[in-house]
CSV table of C-alpha atoms and ligand atoms in Angstrom, one decimal:
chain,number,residue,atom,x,y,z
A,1,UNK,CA,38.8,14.0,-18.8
A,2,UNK,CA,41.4,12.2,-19.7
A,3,UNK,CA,42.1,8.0,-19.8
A,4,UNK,CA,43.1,6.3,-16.6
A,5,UNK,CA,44.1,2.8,-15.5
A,6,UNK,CA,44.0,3.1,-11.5
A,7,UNK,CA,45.2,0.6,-9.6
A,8,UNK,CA,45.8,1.3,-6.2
A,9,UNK,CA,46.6,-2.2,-4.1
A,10,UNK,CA,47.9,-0.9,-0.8
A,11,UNK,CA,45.4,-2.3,2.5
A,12,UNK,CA,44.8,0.4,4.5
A,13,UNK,CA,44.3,-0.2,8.4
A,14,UNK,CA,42.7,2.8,10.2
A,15,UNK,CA,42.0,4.0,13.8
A,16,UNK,CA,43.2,3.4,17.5
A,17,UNK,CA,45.0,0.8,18.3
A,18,UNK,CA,45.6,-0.5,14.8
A,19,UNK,CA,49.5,-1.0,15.0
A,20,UNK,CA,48.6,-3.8,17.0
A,21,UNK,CA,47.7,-5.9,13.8
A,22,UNK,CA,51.7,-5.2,12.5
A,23,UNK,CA,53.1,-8.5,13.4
A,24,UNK,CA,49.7,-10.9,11.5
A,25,UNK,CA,49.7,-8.5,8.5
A,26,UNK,CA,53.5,-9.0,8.3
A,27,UNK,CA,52.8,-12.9,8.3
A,28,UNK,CA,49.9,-12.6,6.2
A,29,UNK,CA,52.5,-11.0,3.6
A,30,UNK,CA,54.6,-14.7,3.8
A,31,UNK,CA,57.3,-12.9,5.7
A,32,UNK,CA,60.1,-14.5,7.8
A,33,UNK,CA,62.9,-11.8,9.0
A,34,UNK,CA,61.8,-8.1,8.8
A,35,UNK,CA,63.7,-5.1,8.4
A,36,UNK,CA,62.8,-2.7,10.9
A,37,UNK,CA,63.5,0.9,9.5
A,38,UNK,CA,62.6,4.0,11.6
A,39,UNK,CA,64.1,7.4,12.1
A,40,UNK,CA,65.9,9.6,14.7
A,41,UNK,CA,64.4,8.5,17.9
A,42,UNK,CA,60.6,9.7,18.3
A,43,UNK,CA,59.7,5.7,17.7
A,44,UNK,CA,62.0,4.6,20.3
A,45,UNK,CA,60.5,7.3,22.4
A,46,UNK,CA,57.0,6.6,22.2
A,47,UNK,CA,57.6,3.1,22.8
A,48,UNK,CA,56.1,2.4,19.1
A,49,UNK,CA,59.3,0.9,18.3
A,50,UNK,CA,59.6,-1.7,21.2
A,51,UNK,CA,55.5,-2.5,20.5
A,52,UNK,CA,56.8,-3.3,16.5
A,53,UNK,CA,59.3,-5.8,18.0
A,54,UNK,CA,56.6,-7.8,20.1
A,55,UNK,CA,54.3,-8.0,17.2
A,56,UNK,CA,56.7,-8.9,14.9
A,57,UNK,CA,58.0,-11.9,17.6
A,58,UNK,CA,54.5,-12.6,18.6
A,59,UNK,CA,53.5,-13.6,14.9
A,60,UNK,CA,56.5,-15.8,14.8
A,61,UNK,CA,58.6,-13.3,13.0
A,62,UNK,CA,62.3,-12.3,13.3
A,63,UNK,CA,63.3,-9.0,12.7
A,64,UNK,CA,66.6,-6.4,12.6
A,65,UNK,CA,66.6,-2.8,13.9
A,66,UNK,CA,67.6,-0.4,11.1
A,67,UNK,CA,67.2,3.3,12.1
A,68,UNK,CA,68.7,6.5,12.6
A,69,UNK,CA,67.0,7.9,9.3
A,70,UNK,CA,67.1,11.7,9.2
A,71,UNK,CA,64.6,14.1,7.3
A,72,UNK,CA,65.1,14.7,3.7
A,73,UNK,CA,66.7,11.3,3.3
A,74,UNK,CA,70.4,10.7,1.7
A,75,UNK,CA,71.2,7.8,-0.4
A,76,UNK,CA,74.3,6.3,2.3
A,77,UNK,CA,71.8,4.8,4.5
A,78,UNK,CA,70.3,2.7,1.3
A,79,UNK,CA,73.1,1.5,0.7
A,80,UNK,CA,73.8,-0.1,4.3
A,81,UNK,CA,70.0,-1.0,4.3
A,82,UNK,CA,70.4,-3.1,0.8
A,83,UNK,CA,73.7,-4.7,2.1
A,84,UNK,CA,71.8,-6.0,5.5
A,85,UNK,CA,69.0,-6.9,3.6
A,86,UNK,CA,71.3,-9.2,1.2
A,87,UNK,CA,73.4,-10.6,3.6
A,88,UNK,CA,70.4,-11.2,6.4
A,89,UNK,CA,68.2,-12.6,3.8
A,90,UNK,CA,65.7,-10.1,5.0
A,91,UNK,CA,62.0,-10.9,3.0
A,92,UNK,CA,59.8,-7.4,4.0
A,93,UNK,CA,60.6,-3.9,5.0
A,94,UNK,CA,58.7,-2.6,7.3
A,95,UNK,CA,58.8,1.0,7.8
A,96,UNK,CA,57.9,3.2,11.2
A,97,UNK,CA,57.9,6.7,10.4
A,98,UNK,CA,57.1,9.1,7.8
A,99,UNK,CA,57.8,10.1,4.2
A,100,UNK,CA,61.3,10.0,4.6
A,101,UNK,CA,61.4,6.5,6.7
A,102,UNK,CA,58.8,5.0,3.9
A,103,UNK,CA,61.0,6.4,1.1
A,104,UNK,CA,64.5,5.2,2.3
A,105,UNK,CA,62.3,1.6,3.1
A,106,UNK,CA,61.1,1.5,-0.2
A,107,UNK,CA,64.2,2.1,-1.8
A,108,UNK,CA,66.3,-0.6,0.1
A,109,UNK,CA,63.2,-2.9,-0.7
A,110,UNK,CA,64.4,-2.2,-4.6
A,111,UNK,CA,68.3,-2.6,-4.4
A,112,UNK,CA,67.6,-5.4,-1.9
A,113,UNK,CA,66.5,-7.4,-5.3
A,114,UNK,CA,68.9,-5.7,-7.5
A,115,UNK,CA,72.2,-6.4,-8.6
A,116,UNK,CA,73.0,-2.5,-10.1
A,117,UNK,CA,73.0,0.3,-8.3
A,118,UNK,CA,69.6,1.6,-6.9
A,119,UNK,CA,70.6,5.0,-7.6
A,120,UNK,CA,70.0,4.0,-11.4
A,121,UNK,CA,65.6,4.2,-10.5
A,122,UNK,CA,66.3,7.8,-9.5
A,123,UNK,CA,68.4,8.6,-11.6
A,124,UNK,CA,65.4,7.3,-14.2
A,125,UNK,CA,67.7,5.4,-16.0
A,126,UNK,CA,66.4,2.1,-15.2
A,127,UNK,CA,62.5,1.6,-13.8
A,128,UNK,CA,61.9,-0.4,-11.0
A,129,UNK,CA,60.4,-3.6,-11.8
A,130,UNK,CA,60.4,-5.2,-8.3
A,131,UNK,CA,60.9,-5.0,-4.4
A,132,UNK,CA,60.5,-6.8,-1.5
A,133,UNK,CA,57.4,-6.3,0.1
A,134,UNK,CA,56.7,-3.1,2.0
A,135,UNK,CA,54.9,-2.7,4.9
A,136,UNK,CA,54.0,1.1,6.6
A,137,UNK,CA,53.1,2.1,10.2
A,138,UNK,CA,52.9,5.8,9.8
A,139,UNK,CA,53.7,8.6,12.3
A,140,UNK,CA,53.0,12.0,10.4
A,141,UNK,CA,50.4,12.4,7.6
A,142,UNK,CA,52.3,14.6,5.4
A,143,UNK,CA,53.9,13.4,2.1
A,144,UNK,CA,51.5,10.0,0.9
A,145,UNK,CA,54.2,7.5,0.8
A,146,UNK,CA,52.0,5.7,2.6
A,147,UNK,CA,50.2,5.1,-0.5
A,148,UNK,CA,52.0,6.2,-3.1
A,149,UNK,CA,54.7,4.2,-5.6
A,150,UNK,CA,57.3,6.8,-4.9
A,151,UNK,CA,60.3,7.0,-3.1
A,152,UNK,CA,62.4,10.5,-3.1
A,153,UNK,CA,66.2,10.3,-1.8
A,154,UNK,CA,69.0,13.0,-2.4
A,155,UNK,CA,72.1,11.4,-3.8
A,156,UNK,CA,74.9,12.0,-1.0
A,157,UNK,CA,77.7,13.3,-3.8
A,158,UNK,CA,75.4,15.2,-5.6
A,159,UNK,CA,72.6,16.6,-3.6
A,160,UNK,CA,70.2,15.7,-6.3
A,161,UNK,CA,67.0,15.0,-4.6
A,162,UNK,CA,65.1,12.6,-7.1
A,163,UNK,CA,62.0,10.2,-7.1
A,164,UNK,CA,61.5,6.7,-8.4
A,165,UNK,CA,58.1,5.4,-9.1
A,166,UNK,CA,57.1,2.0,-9.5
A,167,UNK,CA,54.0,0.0,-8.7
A,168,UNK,CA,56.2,-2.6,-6.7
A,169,UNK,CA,56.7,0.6,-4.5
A,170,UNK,CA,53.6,0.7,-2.8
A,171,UNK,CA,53.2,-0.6,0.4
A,172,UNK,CA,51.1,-4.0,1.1
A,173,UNK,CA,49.2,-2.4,3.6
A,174,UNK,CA,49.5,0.9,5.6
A,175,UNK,CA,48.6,1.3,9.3
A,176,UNK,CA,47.4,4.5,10.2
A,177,UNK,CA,46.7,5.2,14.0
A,178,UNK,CA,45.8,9.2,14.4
A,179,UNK,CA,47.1,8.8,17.9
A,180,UNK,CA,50.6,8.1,17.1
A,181,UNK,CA,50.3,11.6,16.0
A,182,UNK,CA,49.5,13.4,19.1
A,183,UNK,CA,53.8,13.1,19.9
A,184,UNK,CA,54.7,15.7,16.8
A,185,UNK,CA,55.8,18.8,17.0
A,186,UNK,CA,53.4,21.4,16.2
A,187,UNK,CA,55.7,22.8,13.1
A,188,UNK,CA,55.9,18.9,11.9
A,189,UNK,CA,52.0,19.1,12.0
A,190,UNK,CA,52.1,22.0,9.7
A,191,UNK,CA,54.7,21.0,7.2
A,192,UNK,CA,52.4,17.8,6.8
A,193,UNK,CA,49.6,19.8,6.3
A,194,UNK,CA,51.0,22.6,3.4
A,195,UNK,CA,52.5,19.2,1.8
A,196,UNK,CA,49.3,17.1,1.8
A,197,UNK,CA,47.7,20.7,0.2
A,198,UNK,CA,50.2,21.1,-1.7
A,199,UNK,CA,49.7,17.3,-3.4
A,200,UNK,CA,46.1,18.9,-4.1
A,201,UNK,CA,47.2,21.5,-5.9
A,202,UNK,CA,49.9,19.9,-8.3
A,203,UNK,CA,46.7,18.3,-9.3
A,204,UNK,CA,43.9,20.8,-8.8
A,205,UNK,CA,45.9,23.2,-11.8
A,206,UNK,CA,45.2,21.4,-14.8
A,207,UNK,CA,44.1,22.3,-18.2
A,208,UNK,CA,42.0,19.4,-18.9
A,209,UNK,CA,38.4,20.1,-19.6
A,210,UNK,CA,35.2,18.3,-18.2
A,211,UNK,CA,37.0,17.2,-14.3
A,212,UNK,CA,34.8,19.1,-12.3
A,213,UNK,CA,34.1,15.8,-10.2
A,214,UNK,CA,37.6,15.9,-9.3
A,215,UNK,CA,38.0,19.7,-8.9
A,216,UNK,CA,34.9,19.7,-6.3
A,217,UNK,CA,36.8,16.4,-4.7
A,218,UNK,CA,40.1,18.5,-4.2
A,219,UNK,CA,38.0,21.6,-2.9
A,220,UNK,CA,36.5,19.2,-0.7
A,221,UNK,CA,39.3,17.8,1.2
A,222,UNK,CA,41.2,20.9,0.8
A,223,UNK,CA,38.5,22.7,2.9
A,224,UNK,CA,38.5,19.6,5.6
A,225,UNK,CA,41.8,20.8,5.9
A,226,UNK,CA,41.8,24.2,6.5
A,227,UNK,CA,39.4,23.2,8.8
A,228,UNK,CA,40.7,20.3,10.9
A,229,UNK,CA,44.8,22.1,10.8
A,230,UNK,CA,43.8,24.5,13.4
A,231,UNK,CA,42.2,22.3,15.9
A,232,UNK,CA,45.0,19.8,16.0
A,233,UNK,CA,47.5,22.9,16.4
A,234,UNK,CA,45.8,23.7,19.5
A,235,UNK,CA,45.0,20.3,21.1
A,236,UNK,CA,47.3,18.0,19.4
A,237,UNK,CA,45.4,15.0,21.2
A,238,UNK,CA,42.3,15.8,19.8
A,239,UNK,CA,41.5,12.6,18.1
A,240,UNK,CA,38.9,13.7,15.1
A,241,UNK,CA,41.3,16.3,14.2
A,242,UNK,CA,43.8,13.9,13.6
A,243,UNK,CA,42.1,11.6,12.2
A,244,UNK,CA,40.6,13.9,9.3
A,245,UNK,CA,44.2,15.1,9.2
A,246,UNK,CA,45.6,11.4,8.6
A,247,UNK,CA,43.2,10.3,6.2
A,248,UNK,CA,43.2,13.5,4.4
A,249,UNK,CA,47.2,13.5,4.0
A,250,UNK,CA,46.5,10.0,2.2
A,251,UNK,CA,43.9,11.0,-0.1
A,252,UNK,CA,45.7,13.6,-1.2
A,253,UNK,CA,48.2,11.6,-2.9
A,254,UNK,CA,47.2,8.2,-3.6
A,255,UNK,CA,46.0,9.6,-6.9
A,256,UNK,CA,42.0,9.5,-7.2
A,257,UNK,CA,42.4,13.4,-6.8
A,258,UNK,CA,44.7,13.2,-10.2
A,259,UNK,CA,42.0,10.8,-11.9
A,260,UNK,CA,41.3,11.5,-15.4
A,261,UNK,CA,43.6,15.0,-15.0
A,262,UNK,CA,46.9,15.7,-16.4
A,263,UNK,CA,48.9,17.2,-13.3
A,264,UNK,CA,51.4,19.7,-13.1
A,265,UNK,CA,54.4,19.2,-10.5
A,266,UNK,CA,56.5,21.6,-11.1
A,267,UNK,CA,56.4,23.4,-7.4
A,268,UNK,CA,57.6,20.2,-6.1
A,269,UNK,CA,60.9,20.5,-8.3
A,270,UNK,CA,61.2,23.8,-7.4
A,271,UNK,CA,61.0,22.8,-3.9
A,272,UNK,CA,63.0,19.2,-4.1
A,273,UNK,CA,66.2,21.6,-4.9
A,274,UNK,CA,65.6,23.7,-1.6
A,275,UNK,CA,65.3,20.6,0.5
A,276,UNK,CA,67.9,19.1,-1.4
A,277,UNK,CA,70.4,22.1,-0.9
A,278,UNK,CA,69.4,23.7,2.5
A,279,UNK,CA,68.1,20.5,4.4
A,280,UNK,CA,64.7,22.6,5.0
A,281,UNK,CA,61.6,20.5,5.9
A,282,UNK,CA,60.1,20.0,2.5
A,283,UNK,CA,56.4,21.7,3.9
A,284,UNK,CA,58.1,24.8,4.9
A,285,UNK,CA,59.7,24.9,1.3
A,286,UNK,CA,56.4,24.0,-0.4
A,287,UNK,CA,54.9,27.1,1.7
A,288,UNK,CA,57.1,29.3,0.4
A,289,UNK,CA,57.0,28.3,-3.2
A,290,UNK,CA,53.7,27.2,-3.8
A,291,UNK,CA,51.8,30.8,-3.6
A,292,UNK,CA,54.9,32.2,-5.8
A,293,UNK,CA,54.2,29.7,-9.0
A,294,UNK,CA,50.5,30.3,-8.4
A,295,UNK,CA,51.0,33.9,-8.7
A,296,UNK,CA,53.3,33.7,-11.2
A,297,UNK,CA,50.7,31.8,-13.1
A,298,UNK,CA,47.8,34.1,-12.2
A,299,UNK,CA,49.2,36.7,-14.4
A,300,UNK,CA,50.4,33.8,-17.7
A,301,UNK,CA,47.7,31.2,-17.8
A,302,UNK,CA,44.3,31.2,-17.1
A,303,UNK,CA,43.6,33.6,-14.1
A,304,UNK,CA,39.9,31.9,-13.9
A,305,UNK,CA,41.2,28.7,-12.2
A,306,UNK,CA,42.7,30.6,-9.3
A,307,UNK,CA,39.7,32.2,-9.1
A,308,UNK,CA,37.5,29.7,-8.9
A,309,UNK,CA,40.2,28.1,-6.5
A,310,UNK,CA,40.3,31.0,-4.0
A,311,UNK,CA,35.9,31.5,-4.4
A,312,UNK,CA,35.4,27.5,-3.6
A,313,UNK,CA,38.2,26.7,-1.2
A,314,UNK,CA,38.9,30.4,0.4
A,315,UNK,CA,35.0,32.1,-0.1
A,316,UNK,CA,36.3,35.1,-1.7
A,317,UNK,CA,33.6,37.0,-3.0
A,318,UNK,CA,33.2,36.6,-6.8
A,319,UNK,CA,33.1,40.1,-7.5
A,320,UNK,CA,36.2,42.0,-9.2
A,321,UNK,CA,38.3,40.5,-12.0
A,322,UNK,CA,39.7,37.0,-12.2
A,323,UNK,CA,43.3,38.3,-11.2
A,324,UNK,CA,42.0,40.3,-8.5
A,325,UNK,CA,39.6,37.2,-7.0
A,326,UNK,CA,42.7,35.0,-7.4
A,327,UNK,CA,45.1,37.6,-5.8
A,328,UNK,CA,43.0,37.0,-2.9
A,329,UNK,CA,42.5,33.6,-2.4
A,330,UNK,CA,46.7,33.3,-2.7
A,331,UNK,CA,46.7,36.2,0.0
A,332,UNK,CA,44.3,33.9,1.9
A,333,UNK,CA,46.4,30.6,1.7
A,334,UNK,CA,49.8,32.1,2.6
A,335,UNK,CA,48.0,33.6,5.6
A,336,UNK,CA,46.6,30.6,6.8
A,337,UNK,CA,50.0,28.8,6.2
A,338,UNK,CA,51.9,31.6,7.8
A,339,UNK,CA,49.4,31.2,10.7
A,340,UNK,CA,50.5,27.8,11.2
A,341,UNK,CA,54.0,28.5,11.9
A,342,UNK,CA,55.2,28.5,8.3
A,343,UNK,CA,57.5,30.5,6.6
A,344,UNK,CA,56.8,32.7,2.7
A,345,UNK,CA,60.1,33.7,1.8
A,346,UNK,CA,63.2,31.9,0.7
A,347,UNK,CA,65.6,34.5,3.3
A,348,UNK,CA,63.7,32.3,6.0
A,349,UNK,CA,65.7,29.4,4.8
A,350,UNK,CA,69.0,29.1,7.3
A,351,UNK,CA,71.8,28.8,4.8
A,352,UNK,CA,69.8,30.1,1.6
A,353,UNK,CA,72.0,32.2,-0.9
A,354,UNK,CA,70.3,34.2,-3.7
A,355,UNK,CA,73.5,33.6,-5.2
A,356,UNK,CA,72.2,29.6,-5.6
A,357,UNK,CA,69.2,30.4,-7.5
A,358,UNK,CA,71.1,30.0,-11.1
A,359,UNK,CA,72.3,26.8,-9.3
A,360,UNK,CA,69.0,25.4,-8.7
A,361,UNK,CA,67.5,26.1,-12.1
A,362,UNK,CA,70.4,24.1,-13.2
A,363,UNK,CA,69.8,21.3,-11.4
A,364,UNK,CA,65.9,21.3,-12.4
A,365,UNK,CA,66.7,21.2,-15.9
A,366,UNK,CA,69.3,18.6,-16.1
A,367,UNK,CA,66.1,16.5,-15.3
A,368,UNK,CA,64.1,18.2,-17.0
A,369,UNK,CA,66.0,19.7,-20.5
A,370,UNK,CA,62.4,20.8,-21.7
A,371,UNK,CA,60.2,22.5,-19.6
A,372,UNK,CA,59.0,22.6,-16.0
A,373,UNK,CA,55.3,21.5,-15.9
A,374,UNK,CA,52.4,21.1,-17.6
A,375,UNK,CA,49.3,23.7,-16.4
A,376,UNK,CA,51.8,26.5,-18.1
A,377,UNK,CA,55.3,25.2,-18.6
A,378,UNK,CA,57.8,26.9,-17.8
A,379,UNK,CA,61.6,27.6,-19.6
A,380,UNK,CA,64.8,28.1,-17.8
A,381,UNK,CA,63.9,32.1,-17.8
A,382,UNK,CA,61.2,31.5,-15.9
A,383,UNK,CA,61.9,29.0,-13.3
A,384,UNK,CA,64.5,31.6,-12.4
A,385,UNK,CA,61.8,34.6,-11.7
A,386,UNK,CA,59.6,32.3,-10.0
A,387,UNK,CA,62.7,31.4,-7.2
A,388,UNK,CA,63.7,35.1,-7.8
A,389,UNK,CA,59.7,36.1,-6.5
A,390,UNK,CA,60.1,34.1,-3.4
A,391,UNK,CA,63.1,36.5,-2.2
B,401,LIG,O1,63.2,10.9,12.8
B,401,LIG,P1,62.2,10.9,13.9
B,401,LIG,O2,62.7,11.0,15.3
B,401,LIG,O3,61.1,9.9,13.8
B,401,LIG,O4,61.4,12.4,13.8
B,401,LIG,C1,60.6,12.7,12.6
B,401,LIG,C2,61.3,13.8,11.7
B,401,LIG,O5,62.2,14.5,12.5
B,401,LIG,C3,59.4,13.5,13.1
B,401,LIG,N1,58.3,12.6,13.4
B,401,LIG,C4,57.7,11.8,12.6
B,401,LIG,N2,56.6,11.2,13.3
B,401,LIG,C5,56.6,11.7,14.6
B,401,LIG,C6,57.7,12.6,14.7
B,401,LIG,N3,58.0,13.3,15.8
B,401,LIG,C7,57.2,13.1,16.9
B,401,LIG,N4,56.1,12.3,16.8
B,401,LIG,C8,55.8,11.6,15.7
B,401,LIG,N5,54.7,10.8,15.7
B,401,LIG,O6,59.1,14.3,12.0
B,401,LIG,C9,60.2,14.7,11.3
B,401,LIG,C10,59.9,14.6,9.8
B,401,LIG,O7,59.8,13.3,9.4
B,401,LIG,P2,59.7,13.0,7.8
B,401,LIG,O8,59.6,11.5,7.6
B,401,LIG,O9,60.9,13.6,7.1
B,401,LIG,O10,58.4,13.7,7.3
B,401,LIG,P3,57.5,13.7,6.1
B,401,LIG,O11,56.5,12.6,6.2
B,401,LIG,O12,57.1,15.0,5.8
B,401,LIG,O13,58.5,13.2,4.9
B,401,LIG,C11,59.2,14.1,4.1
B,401,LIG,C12,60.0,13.4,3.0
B,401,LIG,O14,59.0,12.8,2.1
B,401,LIG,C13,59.3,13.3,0.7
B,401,LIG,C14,59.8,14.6,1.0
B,401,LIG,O15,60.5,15.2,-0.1
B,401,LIG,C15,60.7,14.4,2.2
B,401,LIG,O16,62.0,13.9,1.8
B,401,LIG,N6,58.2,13.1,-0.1
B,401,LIG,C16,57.8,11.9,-0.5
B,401,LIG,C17,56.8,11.6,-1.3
B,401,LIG,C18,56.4,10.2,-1.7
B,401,LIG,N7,57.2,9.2,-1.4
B,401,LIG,O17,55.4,10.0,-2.4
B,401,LIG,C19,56.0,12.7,-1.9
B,401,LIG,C20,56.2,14.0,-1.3
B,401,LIG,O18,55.8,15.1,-2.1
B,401,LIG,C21,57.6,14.3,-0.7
B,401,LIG,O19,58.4,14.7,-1.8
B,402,LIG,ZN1,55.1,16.7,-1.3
């Protein structure tokens, strides 16, 4: 096991009717004027938007509307964000939504306080040191930001879909209501659910020796899952469901699965340049590549650890070799993806062109000169087969 430092200060609020508490945790926070930032209308439809407003006013709180924030989100929106901010003397950003909502939120909280550009934190040429506050009503449990330091936006001009991390980007507290749920789409639901796995695994494959605490943690919640995914598919109202689903998608990737572990990563570049090029919902993508790097892997680096993934989180028998065990248990997850609704090969992609692969190994390594990874890391040769696998 390796060293850690974990320092996790986010408040998490949890269960029915907990959005309620927006307006005195806003206040608690010092704030004045709120930004509001939400996404393409599902807020405004549930009425979730109008009840922020009241909260906010109710605490004694003034606050501006920014939304219109679409999936996979582009850096032009930051920029109008960090010029209201400046100019409204805005003092928190709260954000209504998901990953992408969260991520453009925490990104105008950084230029907001910044006097360059804020491209420059995800571009990694500068770290960010600070932010205005950040506050997080969530809607999908899917990528963590909830929890997380991170915020991922694709540059407009160059498509490059990048993260910044920083400790001032976690949010000051997180509500989580598993009812304000029960309004997504069922293939929403499932993207959230291979990306919350998918958070498991980039941690689960690891080298390091002596973290089986942590490996039978990720089995743990990777099992609640696989369990809970189907049941809110087929009722989304049903509450527990949800609930597991919500608090699962925040586990995943607030980093006490990673304690201790060095982590890997690389399917999430690989899938970062899809979502980046083709606009595809960055669960879908991570369904599609996260079974090709495993079974690319299966047959470079030590076979046992998919085998001892696909025996504890899949029940494959232990019988047969370690390949053949951990075939299985990657037939087993892309079934139960593809049962969800989700795609497994790149030609399920609307727009994709096998004639972009060379373009998307590219555009990993110009981040990445090295190599991709760290279970088995891999060169520009094999980042190629990998995407070349998923055809
Ligand atoms: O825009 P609206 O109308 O709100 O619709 C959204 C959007 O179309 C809809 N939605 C959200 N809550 C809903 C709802 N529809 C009905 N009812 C609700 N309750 O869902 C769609 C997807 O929303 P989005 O915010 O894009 O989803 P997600 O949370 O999956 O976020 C994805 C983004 O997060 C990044 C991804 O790359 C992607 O850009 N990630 C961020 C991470 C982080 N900051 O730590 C880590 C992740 O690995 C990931 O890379
Ligand atoms: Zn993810």
């Amino acid at each position: 096991m390796t060293n850690f430092d974990y320092y996790s200060p986010t408040r998490f609020v949890f269960g029915k009717d907990t959005e309620a508490k927006t307006g005195e945790l806003v206040k608690k926070a010092g704030a004045r004027k709120t930004l509001i930032v939400f996404g393409s209308g599902s807020a405004e439809k549930s009425g979730l938007l109008q009840r922020m407003r009241t909260s906010l006013q109710d605490a004694g709180i003034r606050s501006i509307d920014f939304g219109g924030i679409r999936p996979n989100p582009k850096s032009g929106p930051v920029y109008k964000g960090i010029e209201i901010c400046k100019k409204e003397n805005i003092d928190f950003v709260l954000a209504v939504g998901g990953g992408s909502v969260i991520d453009s939120a925490k990104a105008i909280a950084m230029g907001a306080v910044d006097d360059g550009d804020f491209w420059d934190f995800h571009a990694h040429t500068r770290m960010p040191q600070k932010a205005l506050p950040i506050g997080v009503v969530l809607t999908i449990p899917a990528a963590g930001s909830e929890g997380s330091g991170n915020s991922v936006i694709t540059q407009d001009k160059t498509l490059l879909k990048r993260s910044a991390t920083g400790e001032c980007l976690r949010p000051r507290f997180s509500i989580l209501n598993p009812e304000l749920t029960y309004t997504l789409p069922n293939y929403q639901t499932a993207c959230g659910i291979a990306d919350m796995m998918s958070h498991i695994f980039e941690r689960y494959f690891t080298n390091e020796p002596g973290v089986d605490l942590t490996d039978r943690m990720c089995e743990g919640v990777l099992k609640t899952i696989i369990s809970a995914a189907p049941q809110a598919i087929a009722k989304p109202d049903n509450y527990e469901a949800r609930a597991t689903l919500m608090w699962a998608g925040t586990i995943a990737h607030i980093n006490l699965l990673g304690l201790g572990r060095i982590e890997d990563w690389s399917s999430h570049a690989f899938e970062h340049e899809l979502s980046a090029l083709y606009d595809v919902t960055h669960g879908a993508g991570l369904a599609i590549v996260f079974p090709a790097w495993l079974r690319y892997q299966l047959h470079h680096h030590n076979p046992q650890k998919i085998a001892q993934f696909a025996t504890r989180v899949f029940d494959i028998p232990t019988s047969g070799s370690a390949e053949n065990i951990g075939e299985k248990g990657i037939a087993a997850l892309s079934a139960f993806w593809t049962s969800l609704g989700l795609p497994f090969k790149l030609k399920q992609i609307k727009g994709f062109e096998e004639a972009d692969i060379p373009l998307m190994t590219q555009k990993i390594k110009m981040t990445r000169p090295n190599e991709l990874g760290n279970y088995n890391p891999l060169n520009y040769t094999d980042i190629e087969t990998v995407y070349r696998s998923m055809l």
